Coordinates of C-alpha atoms and ligand atoms in Angstrom, one line a residue:
M3 CA 25.5 -3.9 10.9
L4 CA 26.0 -5.8 14.1
F5 CA 22.5 -7.0 14.0
T6 CA 22.9 -8.4 10.5
S7 CA 26.2 -10.0 11.3
V8 CA 24.8 -11.7 14.3
L9 CA 21.9 -13.0 12.3
A10 CA 24.3 -14.2 9.7
I11 CA 26.2 -16.2 12.3
A12 CA 22.8 -17.5 13.7
A13 CA 21.9 -18.5 10.1
C14 CA 25.2 -20.2 9.6
L15 CA 25.1 -22.1 12.8
S16 CA 21.5 -23.4 12.0
G17 CA 22.8 -24.2 8.4
A18 CA 25.9 -25.9 9.5
L19 CA 24.3 -27.9 12.1
G20 CA 20.7 -28.2 11.2
E21 CA 20.2 -28.5 7.5
V22 CA 23.2 -30.3 5.9
Y23 CA 22.1 -33.2 3.6
L24 CA 23.7 -36.5 3.8
G25 CA 22.7 -38.9 1.2
F26 CA 23.2 -41.4 -1.7
N27 CA 22.5 -41.3 -5.3
S28 CA 19.9 -43.8 -6.6
G29 CA 19.3 -45.1 -10.1
A30 CA 15.9 -46.1 -11.5
T31 CA 17.1 -49.6 -12.2
D32 CA 19.1 -52.2 -10.4
D33 CA 22.5 -53.4 -11.8
S34 CA 20.8 -55.9 -14.1
K35 CA 18.7 -53.0 -15.5
K36 CA 15.6 -54.3 -13.8
A37 CA 13.2 -51.5 -12.9
K38 CA 13.1 -50.7 -9.1
K39 CA 9.8 -51.1 -7.5
Q40 CA 8.4 -49.2 -4.4
A41 CA 9.6 -52.2 -2.2
D42 CA 13.1 -52.1 -3.6
F43 CA 13.3 -48.3 -3.0
E44 CA 12.0 -48.6 0.4
K45 CA 14.5 -51.4 1.4
E46 CA 17.4 -49.3 -0.1
F47 CA 16.2 -46.0 1.7
K48 CA 16.0 -48.0 5.1
T49 CA 19.4 -49.5 4.5
A50 CA 20.8 -46.1 3.8
Q51 CA 19.4 -44.7 7.1
K52 CA 20.7 -47.6 9.2
L53 CA 24.3 -48.4 7.9
Q54 CA 26.5 -49.7 10.7
N55 CA 29.0 -47.2 11.9
S56 CA 27.8 -44.6 9.5
P57 CA 28.8 -40.9 10.4
G58 CA 25.1 -39.8 10.7
S59 CA 22.0 -41.0 9.0
F60 CA 22.0 -41.0 5.2
N61 CA 18.4 -40.0 5.0
S62 CA 18.6 -38.1 1.7
I63 CA 18.3 -39.5 -1.9
R64 CA 19.3 -38.1 -5.2
L65 CA 17.2 -39.3 -8.2
Y66 CA 18.1 -38.9 -11.9
T67 CA 14.5 -39.1 -13.0
N68 CA 10.9 -38.6 -12.0
I69 CA 9.6 -41.3 -14.4
Q70 CA 9.1 -45.0 -13.2
A71 CA 11.4 -47.3 -15.4
E72 CA 9.6 -48.9 -18.3
T73 CA 6.8 -46.3 -18.3
T74 CA 6.1 -43.1 -20.3
D75 CA 5.4 -40.6 -17.4
T76 CA 4.2 -42.6 -14.3
P77 CA 5.8 -41.0 -11.2
I78 CA 8.8 -43.1 -10.0
E79 CA 8.0 -45.4 -7.2
A80 CA 10.9 -43.8 -5.1
F81 CA 8.5 -41.1 -4.3
P82 CA 6.0 -43.2 -2.1
A83 CA 9.1 -45.0 -0.7
A84 CA 10.5 -41.8 0.3
V85 CA 7.2 -40.7 1.9
K86 CA 7.1 -44.0 3.9
T87 CA 10.7 -43.8 5.0
N88 CA 10.9 -40.0 5.7
T89 CA 13.7 -39.7 3.1
K90 CA 14.5 -36.2 1.7
L91 CA 14.8 -36.0 -2.1
L92 CA 17.0 -34.2 -4.4
L93 CA 14.9 -34.7 -7.6
G94 CA 16.3 -35.0 -11.1
L95 CA 14.8 -34.7 -14.6
W96 CA 16.6 -36.6 -17.3
C97 CA 17.4 -34.2 -20.1
S98 CA 19.4 -35.9 -22.7
G99 CA 18.4 -37.6 -25.8
T100 CA 15.3 -35.6 -26.0
T101 CA 13.9 -32.4 -27.4
T102 CA 11.2 -32.0 -24.6
I103 CA 11.1 -32.9 -20.9
D104 CA 7.2 -32.9 -20.9
N105 CA 7.2 -36.6 -19.6
E106 CA 9.5 -35.7 -16.7
I107 CA 7.3 -32.7 -15.7
S108 CA 4.1 -34.7 -16.2
A109 CA 5.5 -37.4 -13.9
L110 CA 6.3 -34.8 -11.3
T111 CA 3.1 -32.8 -11.4
K112 CA 1.2 -36.1 -11.2
A113 CA 3.1 -37.0 -8.1
I114 CA 2.4 -33.5 -6.5
D115 CA -1.4 -34.2 -7.1
Q116 CA -1.2 -37.8 -5.9
Y117 CA 0.9 -37.4 -2.8
G118 CA 0.5 -33.8 -1.9
T119 CA 2.7 -32.2 0.8
N120 CA 3.6 -35.6 2.2
F121 CA 5.8 -35.8 -1.0
T122 CA 6.6 -32.0 -1.6
N123 CA 7.8 -31.5 2.0
L124 CA 10.6 -34.0 1.4
V125 CA 12.0 -32.3 -1.7
V126 CA 15.2 -30.3 -0.9
G127 CA 15.9 -29.4 -4.6
I128 CA 15.4 -30.3 -8.3
S129 CA 18.1 -30.8 -10.7
V130 CA 17.3 -30.4 -14.4
G131 CA 19.8 -32.7 -16.0
S132 CA 22.7 -34.7 -15.0
E133 CA 26.1 -34.5 -16.6
D134 CA 24.6 -33.4 -19.9
L135 CA 27.2 -30.7 -20.6
Y136 CA 30.0 -33.1 -19.8
R137 CA 28.8 -35.6 -22.4
V138 CA 29.0 -33.0 -25.1
S139 CA 32.6 -31.8 -24.0
E140 CA 35.9 -32.8 -25.4
S141 CA 36.5 -35.2 -22.5
G142 CA 33.0 -36.7 -22.6
I143 CA 33.3 -37.3 -26.4
R144 CA 36.7 -38.8 -25.9
N145 CA 35.3 -41.1 -23.2
S146 CA 32.3 -42.1 -25.3
A147 CA 30.0 -40.7 -22.5
G148 CA 26.9 -40.9 -24.5
V149 CA 24.3 -38.4 -25.7
G150 CA 24.5 -35.0 -23.9
Q151 CA 22.8 -31.7 -24.3
D152 CA 24.1 -28.2 -24.9
A153 CA 23.9 -25.3 -22.4
E154 CA 21.1 -23.5 -24.3
T155 CA 18.7 -26.5 -24.2
I156 CA 19.5 -27.0 -20.5
I157 CA 18.6 -23.3 -19.8
D158 CA 15.3 -23.8 -21.7
F159 CA 14.5 -26.9 -19.8
I160 CA 15.1 -25.1 -16.5
K161 CA 12.7 -22.4 -17.6
D162 CA 10.1 -25.0 -18.6
V163 CA 10.3 -26.5 -15.1
R164 CA 10.0 -23.1 -13.3
K165 CA 7.0 -22.4 -15.4
A166 CA 5.4 -25.8 -14.7
L167 CA 6.0 -25.6 -10.8
K168 CA 4.9 -21.9 -10.6
D169 CA 1.5 -22.6 -8.9
T170 CA 2.4 -25.8 -7.1
S171 CA 3.7 -26.4 -3.6
L172 CA 7.2 -26.8 -5.2
S173 CA 7.2 -23.2 -6.5
K174 CA 9.9 -22.1 -4.0
T175 CA 12.1 -25.2 -4.2
L176 CA 15.6 -24.6 -5.4
I177 CA 16.2 -25.5 -9.1
G178 CA 19.7 -26.4 -10.2
H179 CA 21.8 -28.5 -12.6
V180 CA 24.3 -31.4 -11.9
D181 CA 27.3 -31.6 -13.8
T182 CA 31.1 -32.5 -13.6
W183 CA 33.4 -29.9 -12.3
S184 CA 35.0 -29.5 -15.6
A185 CA 31.7 -28.7 -17.3
W186 CA 31.1 -26.0 -14.6
A187 CA 34.7 -24.5 -15.2
N188 CA 34.0 -24.3 -19.0
K189 CA 33.3 -20.6 -19.8
S190 CA 31.0 -21.8 -22.7
N191 CA 28.5 -23.0 -19.9
S192 CA 28.6 -19.9 -17.8
E193 CA 24.9 -18.9 -18.7
V194 CA 23.7 -22.2 -17.0
I195 CA 25.3 -20.9 -13.8
D196 CA 23.3 -17.6 -14.3
E197 CA 20.0 -19.5 -14.5
V198 CA 20.3 -21.9 -11.5
D199 CA 19.6 -21.5 -7.8
F200 CA 22.2 -24.2 -6.9
V201 CA 25.1 -26.0 -8.7
G202 CA 25.4 -29.7 -8.2
T203 CA 29.1 -30.9 -8.9
N204 CA 30.2 -34.4 -9.5
L205 CA 33.8 -35.1 -8.3
F206 CA 35.7 -38.3 -9.0
P207 CA 39.5 -38.1 -8.5
Y208 CA 39.4 -41.8 -9.6
F209 CA 38.6 -40.6 -13.2
E210 CA 41.2 -37.8 -13.2
D211 CA 43.8 -39.8 -15.0
D212 CA 45.8 -36.7 -16.0
K213 CA 46.0 -35.1 -12.5
G214 CA 48.3 -37.4 -10.4
N215 CA 45.3 -39.4 -9.0
D216 CA 47.2 -42.0 -6.9
I217 CA 45.2 -42.5 -3.9
S218 CA 47.9 -40.8 -1.8
N219 CA 47.1 -37.5 -3.7
V220 CA 43.3 -37.6 -3.6
T221 CA 42.8 -34.7 -1.3
N222 CA 44.7 -32.4 -3.7
V223 CA 42.9 -33.8 -6.7
F224 CA 39.5 -33.3 -5.0
E225 CA 40.3 -29.9 -3.8
F226 CA 41.5 -28.8 -7.3
A227 CA 38.2 -29.9 -8.7
L228 CA 35.9 -28.5 -6.1
N229 CA 37.9 -25.2 -6.1
S230 CA 37.6 -25.1 -9.9
T231 CA 33.7 -25.5 -9.6
E232 CA 33.5 -22.9 -6.9
K233 CA 35.6 -20.3 -8.7
A234 CA 33.4 -20.6 -11.7
V235 CA 30.2 -20.5 -9.7
G236 CA 30.9 -17.4 -7.6
D237 CA 28.4 -17.0 -4.7
K238 CA 25.7 -19.7 -5.6
P239 CA 25.4 -22.7 -3.4
V240 CA 27.6 -25.7 -4.5
W241 CA 26.2 -29.0 -3.6
I242 CA 28.4 -32.2 -4.0
T243 CA 26.0 -34.3 -5.8
E244 CA 28.4 -37.3 -6.6
T245 CA 31.6 -38.4 -5.1
G246 CA 33.1 -41.8 -4.4
W247 CA 35.8 -44.3 -5.0
P248 CA 35.3 -47.7 -6.6
V249 CA 35.9 -50.9 -4.6
S250 CA 36.6 -52.8 -7.8
G251 CA 37.2 -52.1 -11.5
P252 CA 40.0 -50.9 -13.9
D253 CA 43.0 -48.8 -13.2
F254 CA 42.6 -45.1 -14.2
G255 CA 45.8 -43.2 -14.6
E256 CA 47.5 -43.8 -11.1
A257 CA 44.2 -44.7 -9.5
K258 CA 43.4 -48.4 -8.4
A259 CA 39.9 -49.6 -7.5
T260 CA 40.2 -51.4 -4.4
M261 CA 38.2 -51.9 -1.1
D262 CA 41.2 -50.4 0.9
N263 CA 41.3 -47.3 -1.4
A264 CA 37.5 -46.9 -1.1
K265 CA 37.9 -46.7 2.7
T266 CA 40.8 -44.3 2.3
Y267 CA 38.7 -42.0 0.0
W268 CA 35.8 -42.2 2.6
D269 CA 38.1 -41.2 5.4
T270 CA 40.2 -38.5 3.8
V271 CA 37.6 -36.8 1.5
G272 CA 34.1 -38.0 2.7
C273 CA 34.7 -37.5 6.4
T274 CA 35.9 -33.9 5.9
L275 CA 32.6 -33.2 4.1
F276 CA 29.9 -35.1 6.0
G277 CA 27.8 -32.9 8.2
R278 CA 29.4 -29.8 6.8
Q279 CA 28.4 -29.7 3.1
N280 CA 25.5 -31.3 1.3
V281 CA 26.9 -34.6 -0.2
W282 CA 25.1 -37.4 -2.1
W283 CA 27.8 -40.2 -2.1
Y284 CA 28.2 -42.4 -5.1
V285 CA 26.9 -45.0 -4.1
L286 CA 25.0 -47.3 -1.9
R287 CA 24.2 -49.8 -4.6
D288 CA 25.3 -49.9 -8.2
S289 CA 22.9 -49.4 -11.0
N290 CA 24.9 -49.2 -14.1
P291 CA 25.9 -52.6 -15.6
D292 CA 27.9 -50.8 -18.2
N293 CA 30.3 -49.3 -15.8
D294 CA 33.1 -51.6 -15.1
A295 CA 34.0 -49.8 -11.9
K296 CA 31.8 -50.8 -8.9
F297 CA 31.1 -48.3 -6.2
A298 CA 28.6 -49.8 -3.9
V299 CA 29.2 -49.3 -0.2
T300 CA 27.1 -52.3 0.7
K301 CA 26.2 -55.6 -1.0
D302 CA 22.6 -56.9 -1.4
L303 CA 21.3 -53.8 0.8
S304 CA 22.9 -55.2 3.8
T305 CA 23.3 -52.7 6.6
T306 CA 26.7 -54.1 7.2
P307 CA 28.8 -52.1 4.7
Q308 CA 31.7 -53.6 2.7
F309 CA 34.3 -51.5 4.4
N310 CA 34.4 -49.7 7.8
L311 CA 32.4 -46.4 7.6
T312 CA 33.8 -45.1 11.0
C313 CA 35.2 -41.7 10.4
P314 CA 38.8 -40.8 11.8
A315 CA 38.7 -39.0 15.1
G316 CA 39.3 -35.3 14.4
S317 CA 38.1 -35.4 10.7
G318 CA 35.1 -33.2 11.7
A319 CA 32.5 -35.7 10.7
P320 CA 29.6 -36.5 13.0
A321 CA 30.2 -39.5 15.3
S322 CA 29.0 -42.9 14.1
I323 CA 25.2 -43.3 14.6
N324 CA 25.4 -46.1 17.0
T325 CA 27.4 -44.2 19.4
S326 CA 25.2 -41.1 19.8
A327 CA 27.5 -38.8 21.8
G328 CA 28.6 -36.7 18.9
N329 CA 25.0 -35.9 17.8
V330 CA 23.9 -35.0 21.3
I331 CA 26.7 -32.5 21.4
G332 CA 25.7 -31.1 18.1
V333 CA 22.0 -30.8 19.1
S334 CA 22.8 -29.0 22.4
L335 CA 25.2 -26.6 20.8
V336 CA 22.3 -25.5 18.4
G337 CA 19.9 -25.6 21.5
I338 CA 22.2 -23.2 23.5
A339 CA 24.0 -21.0 20.8
M340 CA 20.9 -20.2 18.7
P341 CA 18.7 -18.7 21.5
M342 CA 21.8 -16.8 23.0
L343 CA 22.5 -15.3 19.5
L344 CA 18.9 -14.4 19.0
A345 CA 18.7 -12.9 22.4
V346 CA 21.9 -10.7 21.6
A347 CA 20.4 -9.7 18.2
A348 CA 17.1 -8.7 19.9
W349 CA 19.0 -6.7 22.5
L350 CA 21.2 -4.9 19.9
A351 CA 18.0 -4.2 18.0
Ligands
NAG412 C1 -0.3 -37.9 3.8 O1 0.0 -38.7 5.1 C2 -0.9 -38.9 6.0 C3 -0.4 -39.6 7.2 O2 0.3 -40.7 6.8 C4 -2.1 -39.9 5.3 O3 -3.2 -39.9 6.3 C5 -2.7 -39.1 4.1 O4 -3.6 -39.8 3.5 C6 -1.5 -38.7 3.2 N1 -2.0 -37.9 2.1 C7 -1.8 -38.3 0.9 C8 -2.3 -37.3 -0.2 O5 -1.3 -39.3 0.5
NAG413 C1 33.4 -26.4 -23.5 O1 32.1 -26.4 -23.7 C2 32.0 -26.3 -25.2 C3 30.4 -26.3 -25.4 O2 29.7 -27.4 -24.9 C4 32.4 -27.6 -25.8 O3 32.3 -27.6 -27.2 C5 34.0 -27.7 -25.5 O4 34.4 -29.0 -25.8 C6 34.2 -27.6 -24.0 N1 35.6 -27.7 -23.7 C7 36.1 -28.6 -23.1 C8 37.7 -28.4 -22.9 O5 35.7 -29.7 -22.9
NAG414 C1 48.4 -34.1 -6.8 O1 47.4 -33.4 -7.5 C2 47.5 -32.1 -7.9 C3 46.2 -31.5 -8.3 O2 45.7 -32.4 -9.3 C4 48.6 -32.1 -9.0 O3 48.7 -30.7 -9.4 C5 49.9 -32.7 -8.5 O4 50.8 -32.8 -9.4 C6 49.6 -34.2 -7.9 N1 50.8 -34.6 -7.2 C7 51.4 -35.7 -7.6 C8 52.5 -36.2 -6.8 O5 50.9 -36.5 -8.4
NAG415 C1 41.5 -25.1 -2.6 O1 40.9 -24.0 -1.9 C2 41.3 -24.0 -0.5 C3 40.6 -22.9 0.1 O2 40.7 -21.7 -0.7 C4 42.8 -23.9 -0.4 O3 43.3 -24.0 1.0 C5 43.5 -25.1 -1.1 O4 44.8 -25.0 -1.1 C6 42.9 -25.2 -2.5 N1 43.4 -26.4 -3.0 C7 43.8 -26.7 -4.2 C8 44.4 -28.0 -4.7 O5 43.8 -25.7 -5.2
NAG416 C1 37.5 -48.0 11.2 O1 38.1 -46.7 10.7 C2 38.3 -45.9 11.6 C3 38.8 -44.6 10.9 O2 39.7 -44.7 9.7 C4 39.7 -46.4 12.4 O3 40.0 -45.5 13.4 C5 39.2 -47.8 13.1 O4 40.2 -48.3 13.8 C6 38.5 -48.7 12.1 N1 38.0 -49.9 12.7 C7 38.2 -51.0 12.4 C8 37.6 -52.1 13.2 O5 39.0 -51.3 11.5

């Protein structure tokens, strides 16, 4: 009993301080719908890691597809770019508007063959689909969100991926699905929760126009949405796969898209998550020209962000990376606490 709880504390400590992913989302095209090439991805990933005053290095990237834009099943050039820049990857398979994900699976297995463990060691998870269930929901249809996919199909696709990866070096990688909090909270989709290893949730108080989403109330709206996901999901891991606030764009309910509000959202929501929960921020650079709301943290891949990324003192976020004191403390905490806990555990045993 004591032994297991000490081990649990040790696992929590290393989890909390060692393996929390901090990243950005990354589309396959740029904001003029041009396919990104390896050099574009490399530049993007380097910028993400070196943002001025960033609370930790954003060295993880979530992708939406394994397929290079404008090809049938060529592996996306983000893969070699990630290998070159030591960027961790949350992979995605695009699942809507199709009856089969064979091309997505083919691109992935080709990449495993081509890049081997240089690539697979970087993969932290695989999402089968992105917001497919939202797009077929009431609000998705009302917002003309586009073609989606039902729960049954997503479950079949997840099984396809598990089968395809069974004898590869990704056989033990966590497989999940990414969707909006409202899709996870919808009981009609509960069998998808049963099927996944992790749940990716996308949370945008900006778009919650019926929830009192003035910037002054974002903590409440965010917590309501995250809590709703967690309640539906039970004890499986919940990863925050998209969140952010636009720097420009139309009003939504009480929400206004401004640079100041993007900074406030970063401070009041982002800074309470960074380093504690897996987060892939939306977004370093925009990739969807059809979305009037623009979320980019930086312009032209400059390492100087559009707004100040320093987190407020006391927010719990790691210190800015160009003042390393916070990180040094974090590392030494693990260095001292872990061996001590393990020694106690061994002694108790
Ligand atoms: C993996 O990386 C090493 C070191 O950069 C390199 O020598 C090797 O060729 C790479 N393997 C593959 C399959 O790309
Ligand atoms: C819940 O999911 C079902 C099945 O996809 C969908 O038809 C329904 O519209 C969703 N409910 C809401 C409130 O969106
Ligand atoms: C703040 O957000 C919560 C959760 O959405 C909502 O219940 C509440 O009415 C909002 N408050 C205001 C003043 O809009
Ligand atoms: C969300 O859950 C947390 C922890 O259980 C609680 O403290 C908070 O009040 C909840 N927030 C909302 C808006 O429901
Ligand atoms: C940057 O943001 C932090 C946290 O909100 C704040 O304390 C600091 O004063 C800001 N720095 C500048 C130069 O505005």
